[in-house]
XYZ file of C-alpha atoms in Angstrom:
595
model
C 0.000 0.000 0.000
C 1.402 3.391 -1.030
C 1.582 6.368 1.321
C -1.251 8.056 -0.602
C -3.404 4.937 -0.353
C -2.731 4.693 3.367
C -3.689 8.339 3.820
C -6.958 7.873 1.909
C -7.733 4.555 3.533
C -11.125 4.541 5.298
C -11.264 3.686 8.965
C -13.894 1.015 8.477
C -15.312 -1.061 5.650
C -18.877 -2.285 6.142
C -19.469 -5.535 4.262
C -23.110 -6.257 3.422
C -23.913 -9.652 1.858
C -27.270 -9.346 0.076
C -29.728 -11.955 -1.093
C -33.421 -11.177 -1.659
C -33.931 -8.724 1.202
C -35.488 -5.885 -0.797
C -38.115 -5.202 1.861
C -35.418 -4.436 4.446
C -32.432 -3.377 2.345
C -33.216 0.310 1.999
C -33.520 0.737 5.768
C -30.237 -1.142 6.244
C -28.342 1.038 3.766
C -29.862 4.249 5.097
C -28.732 3.329 8.609
C -25.186 2.996 7.283
C -25.245 6.244 5.341
C -26.474 8.086 8.447
C -23.479 6.980 10.506
C -21.938 9.836 12.468
C -18.458 8.625 11.591
C -19.045 10.341 8.219
C -18.557 9.217 4.618
C -14.875 10.176 4.541
C -14.029 7.574 7.193
C -16.090 4.642 5.937
C -16.974 2.638 2.869
C -19.901 0.302 2.218
C -19.107 -2.840 0.231
C -22.327 -4.608 -0.769
C -22.219 -7.981 -2.524
C -25.350 -9.090 -4.360
C -25.390 -12.885 -4.202
C -27.677 -13.459 -7.186
C -30.797 -11.749 -5.825
C -33.977 -12.150 -7.860
C -36.231 -9.627 -6.068
C -34.662 -6.359 -7.262
C -32.157 -6.043 -4.417
C -29.285 -5.840 -6.904
C -30.905 -2.960 -8.813
C -31.496 -1.060 -5.575
C -27.815 -1.485 -4.678
C -26.790 -0.077 -8.053
C -28.979 2.991 -7.499
C -27.332 3.610 -4.128
C -23.859 3.191 -5.665
C -24.715 5.761 -8.356
C -26.123 8.166 -5.779
C -23.191 7.798 -3.340
C -20.059 7.265 -5.450
C -16.943 6.726 -3.402
C -18.960 5.522 -0.415
C -21.071 2.647 -1.741
C -19.406 -0.062 -3.807
C -21.395 -2.946 -5.280
C -20.351 -6.335 -6.618
C -22.693 -8.849 -8.267
C -22.180 -12.604 -8.426
C -24.245 -15.741 -9.105
C -26.035 -17.160 -6.122
C -23.651 -19.195 -3.981
C -26.206 -20.849 -1.714
C -25.056 -19.252 1.526
C -23.602 -16.129 3.151
C -19.955 -17.261 3.206
C -19.049 -16.505 -0.424
C -20.458 -12.949 -0.511
C -18.771 -12.202 2.826
C -15.456 -13.377 1.396
C -15.956 -11.346 -1.775
C -16.710 -8.270 0.292
C -13.658 -8.900 2.438
C -11.490 -9.079 -0.686
C -12.805 -5.702 -1.855
C -12.697 -3.942 1.514
C -9.865 -1.468 2.153
C -10.577 -0.132 5.661
C -8.428 -0.439 8.768
C -11.350 -2.300 10.330
C -14.096 -4.404 8.820
C -17.650 -4.764 10.071
C -20.271 -7.216 8.742
C -23.955 -6.283 8.597
C -26.853 -8.486 7.580
C -28.821 -6.833 4.772
C -32.043 -7.087 6.771
C -30.470 -5.562 9.888
C -29.422 -2.007 10.728
C -27.027 -0.007 12.916
C -27.594 2.701 15.494
C -26.436 6.109 14.127
C -23.337 6.325 16.348
C -22.375 2.648 16.092
C -19.336 2.781 13.826
C -17.899 5.950 15.372
C -18.120 4.441 18.865
C -16.737 1.051 17.794
C -13.741 2.463 15.933
C -12.965 4.887 18.767
C -12.999 2.024 21.275
C -10.776 -0.178 19.119
C -8.250 2.639 18.683
C -8.378 3.636 22.354
C -7.953 0.142 23.771
C -5.920 -1.480 20.998
C -8.663 -4.067 20.543
C -8.615 -6.520 17.666
C -12.311 -7.368 18.089
C -15.057 -5.094 19.447
C -18.611 -6.259 20.065
C -21.333 -3.655 20.521
C -24.651 -4.415 22.144
C -27.078 -6.241 19.879
C -30.838 -5.852 20.294
C -33.590 -7.870 18.643
C -36.251 -6.365 16.385
C -39.633 -7.954 15.600
C -39.080 -10.497 18.330
C -35.660 -11.619 17.072
C -33.880 -13.542 19.821
C -30.345 -12.495 20.702
C -28.074 -13.736 23.472
C -27.421 -10.693 25.628
C -25.615 -12.039 28.704
C -22.267 -10.777 27.430
C -23.589 -7.194 27.706
C -24.898 -7.562 31.264
C -21.940 -5.760 32.844
C -21.881 -2.847 30.422
C -18.554 -1.884 28.870
C -15.633 -4.272 29.325
C -12.232 -3.396 27.898
C -10.724 -6.881 28.024
C -13.040 -9.893 27.734
C -11.908 -13.510 27.727
C -13.350 -15.983 25.254
C -13.162 -18.667 27.928
C -14.382 -16.950 31.108
C -17.384 -15.001 29.834
C -20.647 -15.363 27.913
C -18.838 -14.450 24.684
C -19.119 -17.984 23.204
C -22.901 -17.452 23.123
C -22.435 -14.360 20.905
C -20.348 -15.651 18.015
C -22.106 -13.996 15.093
C -19.763 -11.999 12.855
C -21.547 -8.730 13.674
C -18.441 -7.276 15.271
C -15.666 -4.849 14.426
C -12.539 -6.757 13.343
C -9.086 -5.244 12.949
C -8.052 -5.835 9.327
C -4.445 -6.497 10.265
C -5.586 -9.483 12.345
C -7.776 -10.805 9.527
C -4.919 -10.559 7.010
C -2.294 -11.980 9.343
C -4.405 -15.058 10.043
C -5.747 -15.314 6.500
C -9.284 -15.481 7.893
C -12.088 -16.326 5.498
C -15.567 -17.797 5.836
C -15.730 -21.548 5.072
C -17.806 -21.850 1.910
C -18.443 -25.553 2.494
C -20.681 -24.677 5.472
C -24.194 -23.814 4.218
C -25.060 -22.300 7.621
C -23.069 -21.262 10.709
C -20.167 -20.150 8.496
C -19.627 -16.982 10.520
C -18.736 -18.914 13.654
C -15.342 -20.342 12.584
C -14.343 -16.865 11.351
C -15.395 -15.194 14.609
C -13.952 -17.937 16.805
C -10.540 -17.784 15.146
C -10.463 -13.989 15.388
C -11.406 -14.038 19.072
C -9.011 -16.894 19.877
C -6.019 -15.038 18.392
C -7.039 -11.481 19.308
C -4.739 -9.505 21.559
C -7.791 -7.907 23.120
C -11.551 -8.307 22.804
C -13.735 -5.451 24.036
C -17.477 -5.432 24.682
C -19.574 -2.248 24.636
C -22.938 -2.366 26.357
C -23.596 1.379 26.567
C -25.517 1.845 23.304
C -27.764 -0.088 20.915
C -25.158 -0.685 18.235
C -26.712 -3.452 16.152
C -30.420 -4.021 15.523
C -30.939 -7.658 14.501
C -34.225 -7.894 12.602
C -36.456 -10.916 12.535
C -37.791 -11.056 8.998
C -41.562 -11.252 8.857
C -41.587 -12.473 5.250
C -39.198 -15.429 5.528
C -37.961 -17.995 7.970
C -34.576 -17.669 9.561
C -32.144 -19.594 7.375
C -30.133 -21.058 10.234
C -32.901 -22.912 12.027
C -35.167 -23.723 9.115
C -32.582 -24.796 6.559
C -32.563 -28.371 5.399
C -31.556 -30.825 8.091
C -28.788 -32.276 5.935
C -27.206 -28.826 5.615
C -27.403 -28.270 9.340
C -25.784 -31.644 10.039
C -22.910 -30.935 7.657
C -22.334 -27.496 9.133
C -22.498 -28.663 12.756
C -20.032 -31.493 12.133
C -17.595 -29.129 10.419
C -17.991 -26.589 13.201
C -17.093 -29.169 15.860
C -14.077 -30.289 13.827
C -12.957 -26.673 13.511
C -13.161 -26.049 17.258
C -11.223 -29.249 17.958
C -8.497 -28.158 15.547
C -8.333 -24.613 16.886
C -8.348 -25.100 20.665
C -6.392 -27.832 22.479
C -8.435 -30.261 24.567
C -9.123 -29.092 28.098
C -11.230 -26.593 30.036
C -10.821 -23.814 27.457
C -12.144 -25.967 24.643
C -14.947 -27.151 26.916
C -15.938 -23.534 27.604
C -16.472 -22.938 23.889
C -17.977 -26.331 23.090
C -20.548 -25.882 25.848
C -22.286 -23.356 23.598
C -22.149 -25.534 20.486
C -23.312 -28.633 22.349
C -26.034 -26.844 24.299
C -27.332 -24.905 21.296
C -26.499 -26.218 17.815
C -26.225 -29.895 18.777
C -29.139 -29.995 21.208
C -31.349 -28.156 18.700
C -30.935 -31.059 16.280
C -32.881 -33.217 18.741
C -35.289 -30.477 19.790
C -39.044 -30.757 19.716
C -39.243 -30.528 15.922
C -37.220 -33.772 15.606
C -40.528 -35.644 15.827
C -41.730 -34.037 12.573
C -38.876 -35.475 10.479
C -39.332 -38.584 8.371
C -37.916 -41.788 9.806
C -34.846 -41.940 7.556
C -33.880 -38.396 8.496
C -34.472 -39.127 12.178
C -32.075 -42.075 11.959
C -29.480 -39.893 10.212
C -29.749 -37.098 12.770
C -29.665 -39.536 15.693
C -26.524 -41.311 14.499
C -24.724 -38.040 13.713
C -25.572 -36.453 17.067
C -24.614 -39.607 18.977
C -21.230 -39.677 17.237
C -20.540 -36.006 18.024
C -21.512 -36.491 21.673
C -19.120 -39.431 22.008
C -16.298 -37.516 20.325
C -16.637 -34.100 21.941
C -18.822 -34.040 25.055
C -16.504 -34.429 28.019
C -17.672 -34.582 31.613
C -16.753 -30.918 31.875
C -19.036 -30.008 28.971
C -21.869 -32.217 30.231
C -21.758 -30.682 33.699
C -22.191 -27.186 32.255
C -25.169 -28.024 30.053
C -28.685 -26.930 30.838
C -30.770 -29.816 32.082
C -32.905 -29.939 28.917
C -29.906 -30.390 26.618
C -28.304 -32.779 29.079
C -31.335 -35.096 29.156
C -31.949 -35.009 25.403
C -28.332 -35.725 24.473
C -28.170 -38.373 27.162
C -31.201 -40.049 25.607
C -29.468 -40.057 22.219
C -26.388 -41.826 23.508
C -28.323 -44.308 25.656
C -30.968 -45.454 23.181
C -32.264 -45.330 19.658
C -34.709 -43.129 17.783
C -37.760 -44.590 19.505
C -36.347 -43.908 22.962
C -35.589 -40.320 21.970
C -39.092 -39.889 20.539
C -40.555 -41.168 23.803
C -38.648 -38.471 25.713
C -39.812 -35.773 23.294
C -43.415 -36.969 23.515
C -43.234 -36.807 27.302
C -41.896 -33.252 27.189
C -44.245 -31.933 24.508
C -47.447 -33.791 25.286
C -47.435 -34.863 28.918
C -45.138 -32.512 30.789
C -42.350 -32.975 33.314
C -42.238 -36.645 34.334
C -42.296 -37.888 37.886
C -39.112 -38.322 39.881
C -38.067 -41.935 40.414
C -36.079 -42.698 43.563
C -33.528 -45.494 43.831
C -31.983 -45.320 47.272
C -30.467 -41.872 47.545
C -30.423 -41.375 43.773
C -32.918 -39.300 41.781
C -33.909 -40.239 38.242
C -36.001 -38.519 35.597
C -39.004 -40.772 35.134
C -39.046 -40.968 31.346
C -40.536 -44.181 29.885
C -37.888 -46.862 29.581
C -35.111 -44.488 30.518
C -31.771 -46.213 31.249
C -30.442 -45.218 34.655
C -27.121 -44.150 33.191
C -28.461 -40.966 31.638
C -31.658 -40.337 33.606
C -29.798 -39.796 36.905
C -30.372 -36.181 37.968
C -29.041 -36.482 41.522
C -26.185 -34.050 40.995
C -28.487 -31.508 39.317
C -31.495 -31.864 41.605
C -32.012 -28.115 41.898
C -32.209 -27.782 38.108
C -34.543 -30.779 38.001
C -36.862 -29.166 40.554
C -36.838 -25.981 38.453
C -38.436 -27.830 35.548
C -41.993 -26.555 35.562
C -44.880 -26.831 33.112
C -46.814 -23.694 32.183
C -50.494 -24.529 32.633
C -52.016 -21.083 32.169
C -51.113 -17.732 30.627
C -53.633 -14.972 31.269
C -54.087 -11.221 31.538
C -54.690 -9.570 34.891
C -56.530 -6.234 34.628
C -55.211 -5.846 31.084
C -51.849 -4.601 32.396
C -50.131 -7.759 33.602
C -49.368 -11.059 31.921
C -49.626 -13.869 34.469
C -47.940 -17.246 33.983
C -49.115 -20.169 36.109
C -46.659 -23.051 36.300
C -46.709 -26.382 38.100
C -44.253 -29.027 39.287
C -45.079 -32.736 39.457
C -42.756 -33.204 42.425
C -44.904 -33.843 45.535
C -42.513 -32.105 47.974
C -41.837 -29.158 45.706
C -42.861 -26.449 48.188
C -40.670 -27.877 50.947
C -37.530 -28.701 48.940
C -37.354 -26.234 46.059
C -37.027 -23.208 48.307
C -37.768 -19.714 46.966
C -38.942 -19.825 43.349
C -38.898 -17.085 40.758
C -39.790 -16.936 37.081
C -38.004 -14.682 34.639
C -39.068 -13.643 31.143
C -35.719 -12.861 29.606
C -34.194 -10.289 31.953
C -37.562 -9.322 33.453
C -38.033 -10.821 36.914
C -41.689 -11.485 37.658
C -43.465 -11.390 40.998
C -43.862 -15.073 41.935
C -45.999 -16.544 44.675
C -47.426 -19.937 45.512
C -50.949 -20.340 44.131
C -53.301 -20.474 47.091
C -55.724 -22.521 45.014
C -53.392 -25.526 45.023
C -53.209 -27.096 48.499
C -50.229 -29.236 47.454
C -48.008 -26.175 47.042
C -46.819 -27.328 43.618
C -48.266 -24.410 41.644
C -46.820 -20.911 41.361
C -48.199 -17.810 39.705
C -45.917 -15.113 38.321
C -47.016 -11.658 37.238
C -45.095 -9.814 34.512
C -46.178 -6.148 34.260
C -46.666 -5.134 30.660
C -44.766 -1.876 31.132
C -41.653 -3.786 32.221
C -41.890 -6.177 29.259
C -42.211 -3.214 26.890
C -39.293 -1.403 28.525
C -37.115 -4.500 28.254
C -38.112 -4.884 24.606
C -36.942 -1.382 23.680
C -38.320 0.125 20.518
C -37.758 -2.932 18.374
C -39.554 -5.681 20.230
C -38.120 -8.816 21.735
C -38.739 -12.410 22.671
C -38.550 -13.113 26.402
C -37.927 -16.835 27.086
C -39.466 -17.854 30.398
C -37.205 -19.564 32.890
C -37.659 -20.823 36.440
C -35.032 -20.584 39.178
C -35.050 -22.241 42.609
C -32.794 -21.777 45.614
C -33.431 -24.325 48.352
C -31.950 -27.240 50.233
C -30.661 -28.836 47.035
C -28.866 -25.690 45.956
C -29.556 -23.223 43.186
C -30.787 -24.300 39.782
C -32.738 -23.158 36.782
C -34.537 -24.545 33.758
C -36.666 -23.399 30.859
C -40.402 -23.337 31.547
C -42.074 -25.542 28.944
C -45.701 -25.402 27.832
C -46.969 -28.870 26.895
C -50.545 -29.310 25.722
C -51.035 -25.612 25.093
C -52.005 -24.533 21.583
C -51.351 -21.221 19.850
C -54.042 -18.584 19.620
C -54.019 -14.903 18.671
C -51.851 -12.169 20.161
C -53.291 -9.165 21.923
C -52.660 -5.872 20.190
C -51.828 -3.058 22.593
C -51.045 0.586 22.040
C -48.171 1.922 24.095
C -47.453 5.557 23.415
C -47.710 6.071 19.662
C -47.052 2.458 18.671
C -49.000 -0.764 18.393
C -47.501 -3.963 19.777
C -48.517 -7.583 19.480
C -48.042 -9.188 22.885
C -48.271 -12.954 22.975
C -47.185 -16.126 24.673
C -45.594 -18.563 22.225
C -43.624 -21.793 22.326
C -40.128 -22.070 20.856
C -40.384 -24.989 18.439
C -36.755 -25.964 18.939
C -36.802 -26.453 22.689
C -40.433 -26.140 23.769
C -39.710 -23.145 25.992
C -42.495 -20.704 26.801
C -41.728 -17.265 25.327
C -43.409 -13.928 25.958
C -43.109 -11.891 22.752
C -43.482 -8.151 22.325
C -43.438 -7.214 18.647
C -44.137 -3.785 17.089
C -46.940 -3.812 14.529
C -47.627 -1.146 11.929
C -51.092 -0.300 10.706
C -49.995 -1.377 7.235
C -48.988 -4.827 8.477
C -52.296 -5.233 10.278
C -54.384 -4.171 7.288
C -52.292 -6.298 4.918
C -52.807 -9.410 6.975
C -56.513 -8.719 7.269
C -56.728 -8.390 3.493
C -54.968 -11.711 3.030
C -57.678 -13.277 5.188
C -60.321 -11.946 2.797
C -62.166 -8.765 1.810
C -64.794 -9.169 4.513
C -62.210 -9.306 7.293
C -60.463 -6.222 5.962
C -63.696 -4.285 5.725
C -64.987 -5.217 9.152
C -61.683 -4.285 10.761
C -60.984 -1.225 8.656
C -61.709 1.163 11.495
C -59.496 -0.677 14.031
C -56.224 0.828 12.686
C -57.852 4.251 12.695
C -58.890 3.708 16.278
C -55.304 2.837 17.095
C -54.146 6.161 15.693
C -56.860 8.318 17.283
C -57.378 6.587 20.607
C -54.921 8.888 22.379
C -57.269 11.762 21.597
C -60.605 10.024 21.866
C -61.338 6.888 23.879
C -64.657 6.726 22.118
C -62.900 6.303 18.798
C -61.113 3.245 20.132
C -64.411 1.750 21.162
C -66.015 2.084 17.709
C -63.702 -0.202 15.825
C -66.294 -1.762 13.514
C -67.932 -5.121 13.294
C -65.858 -8.211 14.015
C -62.970 -6.402 15.680
C -63.595 -5.199 19.203
C -61.266 -2.407 20.328
C -61.130 -0.431 23.523
C -58.696 1.844 25.256
C -57.021 0.040 28.143
C -56.524 1.471 31.600
C -53.065 2.817 30.744
C -53.685 3.842 27.150
C -53.234 0.356 25.671
C -55.505 -0.382 22.755
C -56.893 -3.887 22.970
C -58.044 -5.170 19.584
C -59.990 -8.385 19.727
C -60.797 -10.554 16.759
C -57.961 -9.091 14.673
C -55.687 -11.090 12.419
C -52.826 -12.991 13.975
C -49.628 -11.022 13.525
C -47.212 -13.301 15.315
C -47.604 -16.826 16.699
C -50.138 -16.114 19.350
C -50.905 -16.623 22.990
C -51.402 -20.073 24.349
C -54.577 -21.836 25.266
C -55.822 -25.364 25.552
C -57.358 -26.189 22.202
C -59.921 -28.475 23.854
C -60.763 -26.388 26.899
C -62.793 -23.302 27.707
C -61.443 -20.249 29.530
C -60.949 -20.074 33.270
C -60.301 -16.849 35.052
C -57.101 -16.522 37.014
C -57.164 -16.914 40.741
C -58.097 -19.605 43.178
C -60.645 -22.226 42.317
C -62.079 -22.950 38.892
C -59.845 -25.929 38.143
C -58.255 -28.737 40.033
C -54.507 -28.488 40.770
C -53.701 -31.036 38.063
C -55.901 -29.526 35.354
C -54.291 -27.237 32.793
C -56.317 -24.045 32.654
C -57.101 -22.202 29.445
C -55.512 -18.969 28.382
C -57.570 -15.788 28.174
C -55.213 -13.842 25.956
C -57.231 -12.468 23.062
C -59.096 -15.586 21.998
């Protein structure tokens, strides 16, 4: 590089791989062009990977409008994000490189803050806080302590945040020859990020600003979790081989593999395993069993959540039918009984071999496994989750219990209507869920934690035998939100979702249901816009869609189209109001959320 080239070199190159994201692309590019770092210090390198929806033409218009800032390359579709990322990396000239998904966007000050931090601290990798939009799930534990100048890959939550949405020093990338593996249809960003973090002199984390807004696309499924099973198997196997080749065996490798075992590997035998055809089930089972035998040490196993631990244990101890029996128990029947053998505790799954069903050393986590039996609204302002344990001495041995929806801690108490003490009710105020969701919306996985005589433990709250219904639409300030209880199809966990909804989205979905639905609900969006001025307007929302202004200015629209997977209710059961009485302790009560 000549002296003149070095002088004119931008501080940061933003690489944007693009494939058929026209609906989101303009907002992504505009967020980059509005960066406070200024056009003289940045360049945007967009690579069109054979888009067929007009994304490539939009990129060309931006390149013509912003010459010297926006550069565009076109190539035939490669089948994954690795090749366009590599092409963009080859074209990038900045001191740092930052990767942005073409359906995502950055906060206005993101690049200026990230580059300043990297220069100030001498960091090779800088991760800024990521927030989810439209209910997109992101792992946020790494940001819990705010800004951290020097973060270890092995003693932090960083392994759970291995997407390539970070600032990388170009000198490190070139020195290591880092590129994205193009033989991995999915997960190709993880080897790149892992290698960079493993060799980095310093990794910094910034939790003081919303740097990256990860958008859940409403018009397409997420490629990682809904790609073909064969592609996922290939990518997971190559990812495990990469980790084994990068990090010597021992506690440091275990710290990284804990994420890949507990997430990517366990997801392969998640609840949706039962929907695969038999041949694919056999293939997945044999592949997962082999990876467990090769890579899951005692150290990794002991750090796994109890759900992943039991599922992967079932894989290694039995065949497909045994695994399906465990999944059926979890999804259809609920937490099984505890089987006692002397002083040992076992999970009472049908036909479970004692070798993997022993939960004695994780009894606190086992006691934290609760089934959600009811999700209901209290006074329109609070979402209440009722959960139950099958363990007969739960009240005496579990100790204090609390339920969390993401980072929101609910107010939990024992349900007075259950004399056995095995039922708890937790209230999550809507205002706190909205505040935790920020402007973009968020999924809040529900988790139970106990702290009693068997120690401290936690587990995901599952929701067997509860079917999806509609969300409740609420107005908070000037915006509409769809608030719902859903079930994560990969792990069966109950999730409270808060997703922003535009009037256009609502009307569009009503129209897709048919002209009559759109006409009868036509005044509901108008009520949403005018309800702040006139409660009466919110109450005259037209036939078929009942709307009213809630006690704190929330517009409740009943009978509207489903915007997101909706709240939960028993498909074969009528409503029951929350509170004592109404159902027996062992009867799952219906959900009153907007049905």
